[in-house]
Amino acid sequence: MTKFLSILAASLALAGCASLAPTYERPAAPVATQWPVPQATTADAKAADIGWREFFTDPKLQKLIEQALANNRDLRVAVLNVERAQAQYGVQQADRLPTVAAGAGQTATRSPGGTITRQYTATLGVSAWELDLFGRVKSLNDATLQQYLATDDARRSTQISLIAQLAGAYLTLAADQERHRLAEQTLRARQDGLRLTQRLQGAGVASTLDLRQAEIAAETAQTDLAALTSQVAQDRHALALLVGQPLGAGPWPAAGTDTPVTQATELSAGLPSDVLLARPDVLQAERTLQAANANIGAARAAFFPRISLTASAGTASNELDGLFRSGSGLWSFMPQVSLPIFDAGRNQANLKTAQVDRDIAVAQYEKAIQSAFRDVADALAQRATIGQQVESQQRLVAQTQDALRLAEARFRQGLDDRLATLDAQRTLYGAEQGLINARLAQQVNRVTLYKALGGGQGSGQGSRQSAS
């Protein structure tokens, strides 16, 4: 037994001493070193350092995010994928150590003369354990580790996307509710105008054409209201799907798009390199690249001899009570060496496949960087002008309100026909819808930029999570 343990210890010392995987070097980022839109130099908080509780200030939205993180099925699948990858890593890691098994048995033999002999054995042994002199098992273990870490990065990316999607759905519902209220107000105003036109037409002041135009305007508003009623219901269904449970009379947004749901502080874009380190989708792509790099080491090791050990030690006796007596010990040691001589090019093809997989992973990593850069650049470009759009739209609404007031006054005085008033009403309705759209775009832009900069990973306490 002592000799068996000595052999096992020496084998463990030799295992895993080398690796044939190429030295990993992070590819250069194929993007500019600065954002296309100039940024202020003030040291504002970075998105990745702001927890979602700090960024989203609306209590109802916070409650919905909490429920979504607990119940959303896509996020649940992402978490289970991490657990599965962790288990697979445990299986692969176990291959680096020998599997030791104990066994006991009896062999009974009857000779032609009727004599029965028995042999009792008790052994402790290792079966076909690969001595990893060229790092094949280690490379496979490294690849599985990186795949596990990439899965965790995918889980964090799913969480960020979920929070951003939920906030976007919440804001869309608020905007459509605001449009619904606007349609109700517009319908009431056009119905009042229709009744006024009916009275004027009865008095001979308004023409039949004026009456038909007023009727068309009222019916148009009624159609818009019906469509928006359906849209609000669909928005609520979409929000419930993201949350992952029925909401009933749950925390629906009460205010319109003029009430911010996020913090007022502008997010700092920083340098592109900072963003790349903060985004888990980019980290996931790099982990995949590192796994592909490790698989090259395993493919290279297949060209070298593979040594496996089978060994056992124990006792044997013809009598059960003599199994552990002095002199009953036995042991066996069976090393095996397998050297590839002719495999019809299988190992060379496997190595080529691993190298191509690595090149594919490089391209995917570079694409992830480029996509991340574009996400941030687009959000910054919109942020640079969205405030001006909102202000311009607010002025347009004020101007069209004044134009409607003047048109109604001229109609009552008989200076203009009903068409001028209806045109002013339609212009105001469109301007007010445009203002809702501009405010929605402004709020969604804040959420999009927060997501693009890697925010939303933490639990809301401002701490960053990282894979390890």
XYZ file of C-alpha atoms in Angstrom:
468
model
C 0.000 0.000 0.000
C 2.850 2.393 0.806
C 4.434 1.775 -2.576
C 1.072 2.383 -4.286
C 0.644 5.714 -2.526
C 4.205 6.704 -3.442
C 3.556 5.969 -7.121
C 0.292 7.942 -7.004
C 1.985 10.941 -5.371
C 4.768 10.966 -7.959
C 2.220 10.804 -10.765
C 0.295 13.748 -9.319
C 3.523 15.752 -9.172
C 4.190 15.127 -12.865
C 0.638 15.824 -14.053
C -0.226 19.204 -15.463
C 3.335 20.446 -15.689
C 2.980 21.884 -19.197
C 0.497 23.501 -21.519
C 0.700 23.757 -25.288
C -1.955 26.494 -25.563
C -0.778 29.691 -27.294
C -0.036 32.637 -25.011
C -3.219 34.699 -24.917
C -3.007 38.297 -26.077
C -6.062 40.535 -26.087
C -6.714 41.776 -29.661
C -6.542 45.511 -30.222
C -9.922 47.223 -30.115
C -10.975 48.071 -33.705
C -12.638 51.356 -32.701
C -11.624 54.981 -32.202
C -10.068 56.035 -28.902
C -12.588 58.867 -28.468
C -16.335 59.166 -28.967
C -17.496 60.947 -32.137
C -19.529 63.416 -30.060
C -17.327 65.653 -27.834
C -17.938 65.069 -24.111
C -17.723 67.392 -21.137
C -14.676 66.971 -18.943
C -16.599 67.111 -15.650
C -16.100 64.055 -13.467
C -19.672 62.737 -13.389
C -20.503 59.296 -12.047
C -19.861 56.324 -14.314
C -22.892 54.239 -15.247
C -21.253 50.958 -14.220
C -20.779 52.341 -10.694
C -24.449 53.333 -10.306
C -26.859 50.659 -9.121
C -30.250 50.540 -10.771
C -31.962 51.666 -7.549
C -29.918 54.834 -7.631
C -30.465 55.479 -11.319
C -34.196 54.760 -11.500
C -35.860 57.101 -9.028
C -39.519 56.226 -9.714
C -40.747 53.999 -6.818
C -43.245 52.149 -9.011
C -40.589 51.353 -11.593
C -38.240 50.197 -8.827
C -40.898 47.781 -7.598
C -41.429 46.407 -11.096
C -37.686 45.884 -11.564
C -37.519 43.988 -8.265
C -40.335 41.710 -9.392
C -38.771 41.193 -12.818
C -35.396 40.223 -11.371
C -37.173 37.605 -9.279
C -39.668 36.290 -11.839
C -38.588 37.008 -15.419
C -38.167 33.688 -17.210
C -35.371 34.785 -19.553
C -33.287 35.874 -16.579
C -34.174 32.666 -14.759
C -32.918 30.622 -17.718
C -29.719 32.700 -17.762
C -29.150 31.963 -14.065
C -29.778 28.251 -14.602
C -27.339 28.272 -17.521
C -24.695 29.598 -15.128
C -25.424 26.778 -12.685
C -25.231 24.255 -15.510
C -21.918 25.657 -16.751
C -20.581 25.595 -13.201
C -21.498 21.927 -12.896
C -19.848 21.149 -16.239
C -16.712 22.900 -15.056
C -16.767 20.724 -11.934
C -16.964 17.602 -14.096
C -14.067 18.739 -16.283
C -11.995 19.773 -13.274
C -12.439 16.298 -11.776
C -10.547 14.811 -14.769
C -7.340 16.437 -13.527
C -7.309 14.234 -10.425
C -7.379 10.428 -10.278
C -10.601 8.666 -9.425
C -9.911 6.346 -6.531
C -12.342 3.487 -5.967
C -12.494 0.745 -3.365
C -13.643 -2.737 -4.211
C -14.271 -6.067 -2.534
C -15.072 -9.386 -4.091
C -15.137 -13.137 -3.887
C -14.276 -15.727 -6.523
C -15.532 -19.299 -6.037
C -14.224 -22.173 -8.219
C -15.351 -25.803 -8.242
C -12.856 -28.344 -9.579
C -13.891 -31.622 -11.289
C -13.200 -33.531 -8.085
C -15.837 -31.499 -6.284
C -13.381 -29.299 -4.426
C -14.487 -25.701 -4.041
C -11.887 -22.980 -3.634
C -12.627 -19.382 -2.771
C -10.610 -16.233 -3.200
C -11.474 -13.051 -1.248
C -10.055 -9.681 -2.280
C -10.220 -6.085 -1.038
C -8.562 -3.399 -3.174
C -8.108 0.340 -3.509
C -7.215 1.504 -7.004
C -7.018 4.056 -9.780
C -8.416 3.199 -13.215
C -7.172 4.710 -16.510
C -6.139 8.086 -15.110
C -4.404 10.227 -17.714
C -1.042 11.605 -16.673
C -1.303 15.093 -18.138
C 2.310 15.638 -19.143
C 1.453 17.784 -22.182
C -1.425 19.760 -20.673
C -4.311 18.298 -22.692
C -6.595 17.921 -19.690
C -5.440 21.246 -18.273
C -6.259 23.001 -21.543
C -9.713 21.443 -21.612
C -10.183 22.507 -17.999
C -9.128 26.088 -18.844
C -11.546 26.170 -21.780
C -14.433 24.969 -19.624
C -13.615 27.573 -16.981
C -13.753 30.367 -19.540
C -17.030 29.013 -20.906
C -18.454 29.051 -17.377
C -17.318 32.638 -16.827
C -18.739 33.611 -20.243
C -22.081 32.165 -19.191
C -22.039 34.316 -16.069
C -21.253 37.347 -18.220
C -24.242 36.397 -20.380
C -26.390 36.319 -17.252
C -25.248 39.823 -16.285
C -25.884 41.037 -19.832
C -29.391 39.559 -19.698
C -30.029 41.387 -16.430
C -28.927 44.714 -17.890
C -31.089 44.198 -20.976
C -34.068 43.184 -18.852
C -33.854 46.310 -16.703
C -33.539 48.524 -19.785
C -36.407 46.744 -21.570
C -38.602 47.041 -18.502
C -37.860 50.747 -18.119
C -38.565 51.277 -21.826
C -41.867 49.397 -21.589
C -42.806 51.409 -18.489
C -42.059 54.695 -20.260
C -43.914 53.575 -23.393
C -46.968 52.754 -21.291
C -46.752 56.162 -19.609
C -46.525 57.849 -23.021
C -49.457 55.909 -24.444
C -51.520 56.676 -21.358
C -50.693 60.327 -21.900
C -51.673 60.022 -25.567
C -54.909 58.365 -24.442
C -55.715 61.302 -22.157
C -54.856 63.710 -24.972
C -57.169 61.797 -27.346
C -59.962 61.999 -24.776
C -59.470 65.759 -24.411
C -59.294 66.192 -28.181
C -62.469 64.153 -28.668
C -64.340 66.256 -26.120
C -63.118 69.458 -27.782
C -64.128 68.251 -31.248
C -67.502 67.066 -29.999
C -68.042 70.522 -28.506
C -67.033 72.017 -31.844
C -69.410 69.671 -33.643
C -72.308 70.726 -31.419
C -71.436 74.392 -31.991
C -71.303 73.844 -35.744
C -74.665 72.073 -35.641
C -76.216 75.073 -33.886
C -74.603 77.502 -36.334
C -75.692 75.398 -39.290
C -79.236 75.342 -37.934
C -79.101 79.137 -37.676
C -77.875 79.392 -41.257
C -74.443 80.695 -40.267
C -72.416 77.523 -41.007
C -72.620 75.513 -44.193
C -73.227 71.803 -44.600
C -69.549 71.474 -45.561
C -68.594 72.978 -42.195
C -70.825 70.435 -40.486
C -69.323 67.491 -42.377
C -65.795 68.649 -41.596
C -66.641 68.899 -37.885
C -68.161 65.408 -37.996
C -65.033 64.018 -39.708
C -62.803 65.635 -37.069
C -64.860 64.132 -34.230
C -64.893 60.668 -35.805
C -61.148 60.836 -36.384
C -60.591 61.611 -32.694
C -62.932 58.753 -31.752
C -60.894 56.359 -33.928
C -57.622 57.525 -32.341
C -59.071 57.031 -28.874
C -60.163 53.465 -29.667
C -56.731 52.605 -31.095
C -54.947 54.071 -28.073
C -57.228 52.179 -25.686
C -56.083 48.952 -27.362
C -52.447 50.096 -27.363
C -52.459 50.828 -23.627
C -53.814 47.322 -22.968
C -51.052 45.819 -25.137
C -48.439 47.896 -23.325
C -49.631 46.500 -20.008
C -49.448 42.958 -21.356
C -45.871 43.563 -22.542
C -44.922 44.948 -19.144
C -46.473 41.959 -17.355
C -44.493 39.574 -19.602
C -41.233 41.290 -18.702
C -42.079 41.257 -14.995
C -42.938 37.576 -15.249
C -46.164 37.584 -13.268
C -49.686 39.057 -13.472
C -49.784 42.660 -12.277
C -53.518 43.159 -11.846
C -53.967 46.689 -10.519
C -50.215 46.784 -10.016
C -47.779 49.694 -10.086
C -48.762 51.252 -13.402
C -47.226 54.632 -14.221
C -49.510 57.438 -13.104
C -47.658 60.432 -14.512
C -46.878 61.250 -18.109
C -43.584 61.658 -19.937
C -42.986 65.068 -18.338
C -42.059 63.358 -15.032
C -38.524 61.844 -15.114
C -38.078 58.278 -13.874
C -34.271 58.467 -13.704
C -31.749 60.575 -11.875
C -31.070 64.021 -13.298
C -27.258 63.740 -13.217
C -25.734 63.288 -16.648
C -23.867 60.024 -17.092
C -20.180 60.243 -17.911
C -19.234 58.393 -21.084
C -15.550 58.285 -20.135
C -13.200 56.624 -22.598
C -14.201 53.775 -24.913
C -11.775 51.468 -23.091
C -13.635 52.074 -19.825
C -16.947 51.141 -21.428
C -15.504 47.943 -22.894
C -14.380 46.847 -19.441
C -17.828 47.570 -18.010
C -19.986 45.749 -20.564
C -20.519 42.052 -19.820
C -21.352 41.215 -23.448
C -17.822 42.293 -24.431
C -16.363 40.302 -21.527
C -18.424 37.303 -22.645
C -16.947 37.520 -26.137
C -13.432 37.695 -24.693
C -14.072 34.693 -22.440
C -15.209 32.752 -25.506
C -12.012 33.770 -27.262
C -9.908 32.593 -24.313
C -11.753 29.257 -24.317
C -11.030 28.824 -28.019
C -7.374 29.654 -27.344
C -7.206 26.944 -24.664
C -8.790 24.389 -27.019
C -5.820 24.867 -29.344
C -3.599 23.619 -26.529
C -5.718 20.481 -26.174
C -5.595 19.896 -29.936
C -1.806 20.296 -29.963
C -1.399 17.878 -27.060
C -3.186 15.186 -29.072
C -0.032 14.858 -31.242
C 2.012 13.691 -28.243
C 1.934 10.410 -26.331
C -0.940 9.944 -23.909
C -0.003 8.152 -20.708
C -2.658 6.596 -18.498
C -2.221 4.799 -15.219
C -4.188 1.916 -13.783
C -3.050 0.808 -10.352
C -4.463 -0.976 -7.338
C -3.378 -2.252 -3.961
C -5.103 -4.437 -1.408
C -5.224 -7.886 0.122
C -6.263 -11.375 -0.989
C -6.883 -14.599 0.908
C -8.541 -17.966 0.483
C -10.209 -17.426 3.850
C -12.357 -14.452 4.707
C -10.879 -14.109 8.180
C -7.382 -14.130 6.701
C -8.036 -11.220 4.351
C -6.108 -8.689 6.392
C -3.432 -10.943 7.897
C 0.232 -10.361 7.374
C 1.496 -11.520 4.000
C -1.879 -11.168 2.235
C -1.074 -7.890 0.472
C -1.150 -7.489 -3.284
C -0.704 -4.622 -5.751
C -0.663 -4.023 -9.464
C 0.677 -1.164 -11.569
C -0.211 -0.940 -15.268
C 0.943 2.213 -17.086
C -0.146 2.504 -20.708
C 1.315 4.725 -23.417
C -0.654 5.606 -26.547
C 1.342 7.262 -29.340
C -0.517 8.433 -32.467
C 1.257 7.097 -35.558
C -1.377 7.125 -38.280
C -4.796 8.710 -37.810
C -5.596 9.708 -41.400
C -5.038 13.366 -40.525
C -7.608 13.453 -37.709
C -5.395 15.287 -35.204
C -4.218 17.779 -37.822
C -7.829 18.471 -38.807
C -8.824 18.898 -35.149
C -5.988 21.388 -34.657
C -7.028 23.304 -37.762
C -10.608 23.372 -36.484
C -9.472 24.731 -33.119
C -7.388 27.427 -34.807
C -10.280 28.474 -37.051
C -12.592 28.526 -34.015
C -10.094 30.871 -32.357
C -10.078 33.133 -35.429
C -13.887 33.160 -35.446
C -13.880 34.084 -31.759
C -11.476 36.952 -32.493
C -13.843 38.309 -35.138
C -16.819 37.938 -32.790
C -14.929 39.709 -30.015
C -14.040 42.581 -32.339
C -17.670 42.769 -33.513
C -18.831 42.928 -29.877
C -16.484 45.869 -29.296
C -17.694 47.634 -32.423
C -21.343 47.068 -31.478
C -20.723 48.407 -27.973
C -18.978 51.457 -29.398
C -21.879 52.123 -31.756
C -24.479 51.727 -28.975
C -22.770 54.385 -26.882
C -22.002 56.674 -29.822
C -25.628 56.579 -31.012
C -26.947 57.321 -27.529
C -24.499 60.191 -27.089
C -25.413 61.641 -30.482
C -29.089 61.617 -29.560
C -28.394 63.065 -26.124
C -26.599 65.988 -27.733
C -29.755 67.145 -29.534
C -32.768 65.630 -27.780
C -33.003 68.499 -25.284
C -33.232 70.983 -28.124
C -35.937 68.863 -29.762
C -38.032 68.871 -26.589
C -37.676 72.630 -26.145
C -38.538 73.263 -29.787
C -41.573 71.004 -29.532
C -42.738 72.833 -26.393
C -42.561 76.144 -28.249
C -44.459 74.602 -31.161
C -47.256 73.474 -28.833
C -47.528 76.973 -27.334
C -47.632 78.535 -30.786
C -50.303 76.152 -32.093
C -52.405 76.702 -28.973
C -52.346 80.420 -29.685
C -53.160 79.810 -33.349
C -56.179 77.695 -32.365
C -57.417 80.395 -30.000
C -57.215 82.985 -32.777
C -58.893 80.678 -35.317
C -61.803 79.977 -32.962
C -62.234 83.696 -32.284
C -62.291 84.506 -36.010
C -64.797 81.704 -36.626
C -67.167 83.013 -33.966
C -66.861 86.483 -35.476
C -67.691 85.107 -38.913
C -64.348 86.147 -40.381
C -63.276 82.574 -41.284
C -65.047 79.336 -42.045
C -64.809 76.197 -39.898
C -61.921 74.787 -41.936
C -59.353 77.150 -40.396
C -60.370 76.101 -36.885
C -60.229 72.404 -37.760
C -56.785 72.831 -39.314
C -55.593 74.563 -36.131
C -57.040 71.747 -34.007
C -55.276 69.103 -36.078
C -52.012 71.030 -35.932
C -52.234 71.359 -32.152
C -53.097 67.681 -31.753
C -50.079 66.695 -33.839
C -47.806 69.107 -31.955
C -48.927 67.739 -28.588
C -48.337 64.177 -29.782
C -44.923 65.259 -31.019
C -44.119 66.668 -27.581
C -45.057 63.355 -25.958
C -42.829 61.539 -28.460
C -39.916 63.912 -27.827
C -40.186 63.555 -24.044
C -40.414 59.788 -24.389
C -37.323 59.748 -26.617
C -35.457 61.871 -24.073
C -36.251 59.509 -21.199
C -35.590 56.377 -23.249
C -32.265 57.892 -24.316
C -31.185 58.136 -20.663
C -32.074 54.486 -20.142
C -30.354 53.426 -23.366
C -27.176 55.300 -22.496
C -27.207 53.798 -18.986
C -27.433 50.314 -20.503
C -24.855 51.011 -23.227
C -22.351 52.234 -20.630
C -22.689 49.009 -18.619
C -25.083 50.210 -15.923
C -27.625 48.006 -14.205
C -25.302 45.189 -13.147
C -25.365 45.849 -9.404
C -28.164 45.275 -6.898
C -28.792 48.959 -6.563
C -26.218 49.824 -3.945
C -23.725 51.239 -6.395
C -21.361 48.277 -6.302
C -20.088 46.567 -9.411
C -20.212 42.853 -9.939
C -17.467 41.071 -11.749
C -16.875 37.515 -12.802
C -14.056 35.769 -11.088
